[in-house]
Amino acid sequence: MTEDVRAEDGGPVADADAVLPLPLEFEALYVATQEPFHEYALFYLGTNDAAEEAVHRAFLEILNHWHALLEESNLQQQAWSILRRVVISQALQDFRSKLSLLHSDIGLYQAMSSLPPRQFDVIVLRHVLSYDTKKISWYMGVTPSTVDYHGRKAKDRLQQAVSSHLKKEGDLT
C-alpha cells in the first residue's frame, strides 16, 4: 500500500524539492575554509561548541549574501571578514556575560555589562583591545563618527554609574 500525503489532506508534505541545493561554488568555499575558520574561532572563543556555532552562523551569513559576494573582487577576503565579525561579536557577548559576574568596588563591571550593545562593543574594542576608531567602525559596520558617538555616550553612562555608586558608598561629597 502506498500512502499519498498531500497538503490538502492536512498531513505533512514530503517534498524533496523543497530543499534547494547549495551552489557548488559555496560548497567549494565551505570545504576549503571550514577548518581554518574553525581554528580561528576556537582560538578566540575557547570552546569547540562556541567555535562551531560561530562558524555555522558565519556560513549562514555568507550563504544569505552569496550572490552579492560573487560580485566582489575577492570572495575569500569577504568571507573571512564575515567570519571575523561573527567571532568578534560572539566573543563580545561572552565577555559581557562574564563581566557581569565580576565584582568591582566602584561598580564599573556592572555598569559596563549594562551598557547598550553598541556602546559596550565600542568600550571593549577601544579600551580593552586597544583598537582604533577606523578598525572598530569596520568591525561594527558603522561610520567612524558613529563609533565616536557610541564611545562618548558609553563614557557618560559609565561616569554616571560609577559616581552614583561612589556617592552611595560615601566616597564622594
Coordinates of N, CA and C in Angstrom, one line a residue:
M1 N 0.8 -1.2 0.0 CA 0.0 0.0 0.0 C 0.9 1.2 0.0
T2 N 0.6 2.2 -0.9 CA 1.3 3.4 -1.0 C 0.5 4.5 -0.4
E3 N 1.1 5.3 0.5 CA 0.4 6.4 1.1 C 0.8 7.7 0.3
D4 N -0.3 8.4 -0.1 CA -0.1 9.6 -0.8 C -0.4 10.8 0.1
V5 N 0.6 11.4 0.6 CA 0.4 12.5 1.5 C 0.4 13.8 0.8
R6 N -0.7 14.6 0.9 CA -0.8 15.8 0.2 C -1.1 16.9 1.2
A7 N -0.8 18.1 0.8 CA -1.0 19.3 1.6 C -2.5 19.5 1.9
E8 N -3.3 19.2 0.9 CA -4.8 19.4 1.1 C -5.4 18.4 2.1
D9 N -4.6 17.3 2.4 CA -5.1 16.3 3.4 C -4.9 16.8 4.8
G10 N -4.1 17.9 4.9 CA -3.8 18.4 6.3 C -2.6 17.7 6.9
G11 N -2.0 16.7 6.2 CA -0.9 15.9 6.7 C 0.4 16.6 6.3
P12 N 1.5 16.0 6.7 CA 2.8 16.5 6.4 C 3.1 16.4 4.9
V13 N 3.8 17.3 4.4 CA 4.2 17.2 3.0 C 5.6 16.8 2.9
A14 N 5.8 15.7 2.2 CA 7.2 15.2 2.0 C 7.6 15.5 0.6
D15 N 8.3 16.7 0.4 CA 8.7 17.2 -0.9 C 10.2 17.4 -0.9
A16 N 10.9 16.5 -1.6 CA 12.3 16.6 -1.6 C 12.8 17.8 -2.3
D17 N 12.0 18.4 -3.2 CA 12.4 19.6 -3.9 C 12.3 20.8 -3.1
A18 N 11.8 20.7 -1.9 CA 11.6 21.9 -1.0 C 13.0 22.4 -0.5
V19 N 14.0 21.5 -0.4 CA 15.3 21.9 0.0 C 16.1 22.2 -1.3
L20 N 16.5 23.4 -1.4 CA 17.3 23.8 -2.6 C 18.7 23.4 -2.5
P21 N 19.3 22.9 -3.5 CA 20.8 22.5 -3.4 C 21.6 23.8 -3.2
L22 N 22.7 23.6 -2.5 CA 23.6 24.7 -2.3 C 24.4 25.0 -3.6
P23 N 24.7 26.2 -3.8 CA 25.6 26.5 -5.0 C 26.9 25.7 -4.9
L24 N 27.3 25.2 -6.0 CA 28.5 24.4 -6.0 C 29.8 25.2 -5.5
E25 N 29.8 26.5 -5.9 CA 30.9 27.3 -5.5 C 30.9 27.6 -4.0
F26 N 29.7 27.7 -3.4 CA 29.6 27.8 -2.0 C 30.1 26.6 -1.3
E27 N 29.7 25.4 -1.8 CA 30.2 24.1 -1.2 C 31.7 24.1 -1.3
A28 N 32.3 24.5 -2.4 CA 33.7 24.5 -2.5 C 34.4 25.4 -1.5
L29 N 33.8 26.6 -1.3 CA 34.3 27.6 -0.3 C 34.2 27.0 1.1
Y30 N 33.1 26.3 1.4 CA 33.0 25.7 2.7 C 34.0 24.6 2.9
V31 N 34.2 23.7 1.9 CA 35.2 22.7 2.1 C 36.6 23.3 2.3
A32 N 36.9 24.3 1.5 CA 38.3 24.9 1.6 C 38.5 25.7 2.8
T33 N 37.5 26.3 3.4 CA 37.7 27.2 4.6 C 37.2 26.8 5.9
Q34 N 36.4 25.7 5.9 CA 35.8 25.3 7.2 C 36.8 25.1 8.3
E35 N 37.9 24.3 8.0 CA 38.8 24.0 9.0 C 39.6 25.3 9.5
P36 N 40.1 26.1 8.6 CA 40.8 27.3 9.2 C 39.8 28.3 9.9
F37 N 38.6 28.4 9.4 CA 37.6 29.2 10.1 C 37.4 28.7 11.5
H38 N 37.2 27.3 11.6 CA 37.0 26.7 12.9 C 38.2 27.0 13.9
E39 N 39.4 26.8 13.3 CA 40.6 27.0 14.2 C 40.7 28.5 14.7
Y40 N 40.3 29.4 13.8 CA 40.3 30.8 14.2 C 39.3 31.1 15.3
A41 N 38.1 30.6 15.1 CA 37.0 30.8 16.0 C 37.4 30.1 17.4
L42 N 38.0 28.9 17.3 CA 38.3 28.2 18.5 C 39.4 29.0 19.3
F43 N 40.3 29.6 18.6 CA 41.4 30.4 19.3 C 40.7 31.5 20.1
Y44 N 39.8 32.2 19.5 CA 39.2 33.4 20.1 C 38.1 33.0 21.1
L45 N 37.3 32.0 20.9 CA 36.2 31.7 21.7 C 36.5 30.6 22.7
G46 N 37.5 29.8 22.5 CA 38.0 28.9 23.6 C 37.3 27.6 23.7
T47 N 36.1 27.4 23.2 CA 35.5 26.1 23.2 C 35.0 25.6 21.8
N48 N 35.0 24.3 21.7 CA 34.6 23.7 20.4 C 33.2 24.1 20.0
D49 N 32.3 24.0 21.0 CA 30.9 24.3 20.8 C 30.7 25.8 20.3
A50 N 31.4 26.7 21.0 CA 31.3 28.1 20.6 C 31.9 28.4 19.2
A51 N 33.0 27.7 18.9 CA 33.6 27.9 17.6 C 32.7 27.3 16.5
E52 N 32.1 26.1 16.8 CA 31.2 25.6 15.8 C 30.0 26.5 15.5
E53 N 29.5 27.0 16.6 CA 28.3 27.9 16.5 C 28.7 29.1 15.7
A54 N 29.8 29.7 15.9 CA 30.2 30.9 15.2 C 30.5 30.6 13.7
V55 N 31.1 29.5 13.4 CA 31.4 29.2 12.0 C 30.1 28.9 11.3
H56 N 29.2 28.2 12.0 CA 27.9 28.0 11.4 C 27.1 29.3 11.1
R57 N 27.1 30.2 12.0 CA 26.5 31.5 11.8 C 27.2 32.2 10.7
A58 N 28.5 32.2 10.6 CA 29.2 32.9 9.5 C 28.9 32.3 8.2
F59 N 28.8 31.0 8.1 CA 28.5 30.4 6.8 C 27.0 30.6 6.4
L60 N 26.1 30.7 7.3 CA 24.8 31.1 7.0 C 24.7 32.5 6.5
E61 N 25.5 33.4 7.1 CA 25.5 34.8 6.6 C 26.1 34.9 5.2
I62 N 27.2 34.1 5.0 CA 27.8 34.0 3.7 C 26.8 33.5 2.6
L63 N 26.1 32.5 3.0 CA 25.1 31.9 2.0 C 24.0 32.9 1.8
N64 N 23.5 33.7 2.8 CA 22.5 34.7 2.6 C 22.9 35.8 1.7
H65 N 24.2 36.1 1.7 CA 24.7 37.2 0.8 C 25.5 36.6 -0.4
W66 N 25.3 35.4 -0.7 CA 26.1 34.7 -1.7 C 26.2 35.5 -3.1
H67 N 25.0 35.8 -3.6 CA 25.0 36.5 -4.9 C 25.8 37.8 -4.9
A68 N 25.6 38.6 -3.9 CA 26.4 39.8 -3.7 C 27.9 39.6 -3.6
L69 N 28.2 38.5 -2.8 CA 29.6 38.2 -2.6 C 30.3 37.7 -3.9
L70 N 29.5 37.1 -4.7 CA 30.1 36.6 -6.0 C 30.6 37.8 -6.9
E71 N 29.9 39.0 -6.7 CA 30.3 40.1 -7.4 C 31.5 40.9 -6.9
E72 N 31.9 40.5 -5.7 CA 33.1 41.2 -5.1 C 34.4 40.7 -5.8
S73 N 35.4 41.6 -5.7 CA 36.7 41.2 -6.4 C 37.4 40.1 -5.7
N74 N 37.2 40.0 -4.3 CA 37.9 38.9 -3.6 C 36.9 38.2 -2.6
L75 N 36.3 37.2 -3.1 CA 35.3 36.5 -2.3 C 35.9 35.9 -1.0
Q76 N 37.1 35.4 -1.1 CA 37.7 34.8 0.1 C 37.9 35.8 1.2
Q77 N 38.3 37.0 0.8 CA 38.5 38.1 1.7 C 37.2 38.5 2.4
Q78 N 36.2 38.6 1.6 CA 34.9 39.0 2.1 C 34.3 37.9 3.1
A79 N 34.5 36.6 2.7 CA 34.0 35.5 3.6 C 34.8 35.6 4.9
W80 N 36.1 35.9 4.8 CA 36.9 35.9 6.0 C 36.5 37.1 6.9
S81 N 36.1 38.2 6.3 CA 35.7 39.4 7.1 C 34.3 39.1 7.8
I82 N 33.5 38.3 7.1 CA 32.2 37.9 7.8 C 32.5 37.1 9.0
L83 N 33.4 36.1 8.8 CA 33.7 35.2 9.9 C 34.3 36.0 11.1
R84 N 35.2 37.0 10.8 CA 35.8 37.8 11.9 C 34.8 38.6 12.6
R85 N 33.8 39.2 11.9 CA 32.8 39.9 12.5 C 31.9 39.1 13.4
V86 N 31.6 37.9 13.0 CA 30.8 36.9 13.8 C 31.5 36.5 15.0
V87 N 32.8 36.2 14.9 CA 33.6 35.7 16.0 C 33.8 36.9 17.0
I88 N 34.1 38.0 16.5 CA 34.2 39.2 17.4 C 32.9 39.5 18.2
S89 N 31.8 39.4 17.5 CA 30.5 39.7 18.1 C 30.2 38.6 19.2
Q90 N 30.5 37.4 18.9 CA 30.2 36.3 19.9 C 31.2 36.5 21.1
A91 N 32.4 36.8 20.8 CA 33.4 37.0 21.9 C 33.0 38.1 22.8
L92 N 32.5 39.2 22.2 CA 32.0 40.3 23.0 C 30.8 40.0 23.8
Q93 N 29.9 39.2 23.3 CA 28.7 38.7 24.0 C 29.2 37.8 25.2
D94 N 30.1 36.9 25.0 CA 30.6 36.1 26.0 C 31.3 36.9 27.1
F95 N 32.1 37.9 26.7 CA 32.8 38.8 27.6 C 31.8 39.5 28.5
R96 N 30.7 40.0 27.8 CA 29.7 40.8 28.6 C 29.1 39.9 29.7
S97 N 28.8 38.7 29.4 CA 28.1 37.8 30.4 C 29.1 37.5 31.5
K98 N 30.4 37.3 31.2 CA 31.4 37.1 32.2 C 31.7 38.3 33.1
L99 N 31.6 39.5 32.4 CA 31.9 40.7 33.1 C 30.8 41.0 34.2
S100 N 29.6 40.6 33.9 CA 28.5 40.9 34.9 C 28.7 40.0 36.2
L101 N 29.6 39.0 36.1 CA 29.8 38.2 37.3 C 31.0 38.7 38.1
L102 N 31.8 39.6 37.6 CA 32.9 40.1 38.3 C 32.5 41.2 39.4
H103 N 33.3 41.3 40.4 CA 33.0 42.3 41.4 C 34.0 43.5 41.3
S104 N 33.4 44.7 41.4 CA 34.3 45.9 41.4 C 33.8 46.8 42.5
D105 N 34.8 47.3 43.2 CA 34.5 48.2 44.4 C 33.7 49.4 43.9
I106 N 33.9 49.9 42.7 CA 33.3 51.1 42.3 C 32.1 50.8 41.3
G107 N 31.7 49.5 41.1 CA 30.6 49.2 40.3 C 30.8 49.3 38.8
L108 N 32.1 49.3 38.4 CA 32.4 49.5 36.9 C 32.0 48.3 36.1
Y109 N 32.2 47.1 36.6 CA 31.9 45.9 35.7 C 30.4 45.8 35.5
Q110 N 29.6 46.1 36.6 CA 28.2 46.1 36.5 C 27.7 47.1 35.5
A111 N 28.3 48.3 35.6 CA 27.9 49.4 34.7 C 28.3 49.1 33.3
M112 N 29.4 48.5 33.0 CA 29.8 48.1 31.7 C 28.9 47.1 31.1
S113 N 28.5 46.1 31.9 CA 27.6 45.0 31.4 C 26.2 45.5 31.2
S114 N 25.9 46.6 31.7 CA 24.5 47.1 31.5 C 24.4 48.1 30.3
L115 N 25.6 48.4 29.7 CA 25.6 49.3 28.5 C 24.8 48.7 27.4
P116 N 24.2 49.6 26.5 CA 23.6 49.1 25.3 C 24.6 48.4 24.5
P117 N 24.2 47.4 23.6 CA 25.2 46.6 22.9 C 26.3 47.4 22.1
R118 N 25.9 48.4 21.3 CA 26.9 49.1 20.5 C 27.8 49.9 21.4
Q119 N 27.3 50.5 22.5 CA 28.2 51.2 23.4 C 29.2 50.3 24.1
F120 N 28.7 49.1 24.5 CA 29.5 48.1 25.1 C 30.6 47.7 24.2
D121 N 30.3 47.4 22.9 CA 31.2 47.0 21.9 C 32.3 48.0 21.7
V122 N 31.9 49.3 21.6 CA 32.9 50.3 21.4 C 33.9 50.4 22.6
I123 N 33.4 50.4 23.8 CA 34.2 50.5 25.0 C 35.2 49.3 25.1
V124 N 34.7 48.1 24.8 CA 35.6 46.9 24.9 C 36.6 47.0 23.7
L125 N 36.2 47.2 22.5 CA 37.1 47.3 21.4 C 38.2 48.4 21.5
R126 N 37.7 49.5 22.1 CA 38.6 50.7 22.2 C 39.5 50.6 23.4
H127 N 39.0 50.3 24.6 CA 39.7 50.4 25.8 C 40.3 49.1 26.3
V128 N 39.7 48.0 25.9 CA 40.2 46.7 26.4 C 41.1 46.1 25.3
L129 N 40.7 46.1 24.0 CA 41.5 45.6 22.9 C 42.4 46.6 22.2
S130 N 42.2 47.9 22.6 CA 43.0 49.0 22.0 C 42.9 49.1 20.5
Y131 N 41.7 48.9 20.0 CA 41.5 49.1 18.6 C 41.3 50.6 18.3
D132 N 41.7 51.1 17.1 CA 41.4 52.5 16.8 C 40.0 52.6 16.2
T133 N 39.6 53.8 16.0 CA 38.2 54.1 15.6 C 38.0 53.5 14.2
K134 N 38.9 53.5 13.3 CA 38.7 53.0 12.0 C 38.5 51.5 12.0
K135 N 39.3 50.8 12.8 CA 39.1 49.3 12.9 C 37.8 49.0 13.6
I136 N 37.4 49.7 14.6 CA 36.1 49.5 15.3 C 35.0 49.7 14.3
S137 N 35.1 50.8 13.5 CA 34.0 51.1 12.6 C 33.8 50.0 11.5
W138 N 35.0 49.4 11.1 CA 34.9 48.3 10.2 C 34.3 47.1 10.8
Y139 N 34.7 46.7 12.0 CA 34.1 45.5 12.7 C 32.6 45.7 12.9
M140 N 32.2 46.9 13.3 CA 30.8 47.1 13.6 C 29.9 47.5 12.4
G141 N 30.6 47.8 11.3 CA 29.8 48.2 10.1 C 29.1 49.5 10.2
V142 N 29.8 50.4 10.9 CA 29.2 51.8 11.1 C 30.3 52.8 10.8
T143 N 30.0 54.1 10.6 CA 30.9 55.1 10.3 C 31.8 55.4 11.5
P144 N 33.0 56.0 11.3 CA 33.8 56.4 12.5 C 33.1 57.4 13.4
S145 N 32.4 58.3 12.8 CA 31.7 59.2 13.7 C 30.6 58.5 14.6
T146 N 30.0 57.5 14.1 CA 29.1 56.7 14.9 C 29.8 56.0 16.0
V147 N 31.0 55.5 15.7 CA 31.8 54.8 16.8 C 32.1 55.9 17.9
D148 N 32.5 57.1 17.5 CA 32.9 58.1 18.4 C 31.6 58.5 19.3
Y149 N 30.5 58.6 18.6 CA 29.2 58.9 19.3 C 28.9 57.8 20.4
H150 N 29.0 56.6 20.0 CA 28.7 55.5 21.0 C 29.7 55.5 22.1
G151 N 31.0 55.8 21.8 CA 32.0 55.9 22.8 C 31.8 57.0 23.8
R152 N 31.3 58.2 23.3 CA 31.0 59.3 24.2 C 29.8 58.9 25.1
K153 N 28.8 58.4 24.5 CA 27.6 58.0 25.3 C 27.9 57.0 26.3
A154 N 28.8 56.0 26.0 CA 29.1 54.9 26.9 C 30.0 55.5 28.1
K155 N 30.9 56.4 27.8 CA 31.7 57.0 28.8 C 30.8 57.8 29.8
D156 N 29.8 58.6 29.2 CA 28.9 59.3 30.1 C 28.1 58.4 31.0
R157 N 27.6 57.3 30.4 CA 26.9 56.4 31.3 C 27.7 55.7 32.4
L158 N 29.0 55.4 32.0 CA 29.9 54.8 33.0 C 30.2 55.8 34.1
Q159 N 30.5 57.0 33.7 CA 30.8 58.0 34.7 C 29.7 58.3 35.6
Q160 N 28.5 58.3 35.1 CA 27.3 58.5 36.0 C 27.1 57.3 36.9
A161 N 27.3 56.1 36.4 CA 27.1 54.9 37.2 C 28.1 54.8 38.3
V162 N 29.4 55.0 37.9 CA 30.4 54.9 38.9 C 30.3 56.0 40.0
S163 N 30.0 57.3 39.5 CA 29.9 58.4 40.5 C 28.7 58.2 41.4
S164 N 27.6 57.6 40.9 CA 26.5 57.4 41.8 C 26.7 56.3 42.7
H165 N 27.5 55.3 42.3 CA 27.9 54.2 43.2 C 28.8 54.7 44.3
L166 N 29.7 55.6 44.0 CA 30.6 56.1 45.0 C 29.9 57.0 45.9
K167 N 28.9 57.8 45.5 CA 28.1 58.6 46.4 C 27.3 57.8 47.3
K168 N 26.8 56.6 46.9 CA 26.1 55.7 47.8 C 27.0 55.2 48.9
E169 N 28.3 54.9 48.5 CA 29.3 54.4 49.4 C 29.8 55.5 50.3
G170 N 29.6 56.7 50.0 CA 30.1 57.8 50.9 C 31.5 58.3 50.5
D171 N 32.0 57.8 49.4 CA 33.3 58.2 49.0 C 33.4 59.6 48.4
L172 N 32.3 60.1 47.9 CA 32.3 61.5 47.3 C 31.5 62.4 48.1
T173 N 31.8 63.6 48.1 CA 31.0 64.6 48.9 C 30.0 65.2 48.0

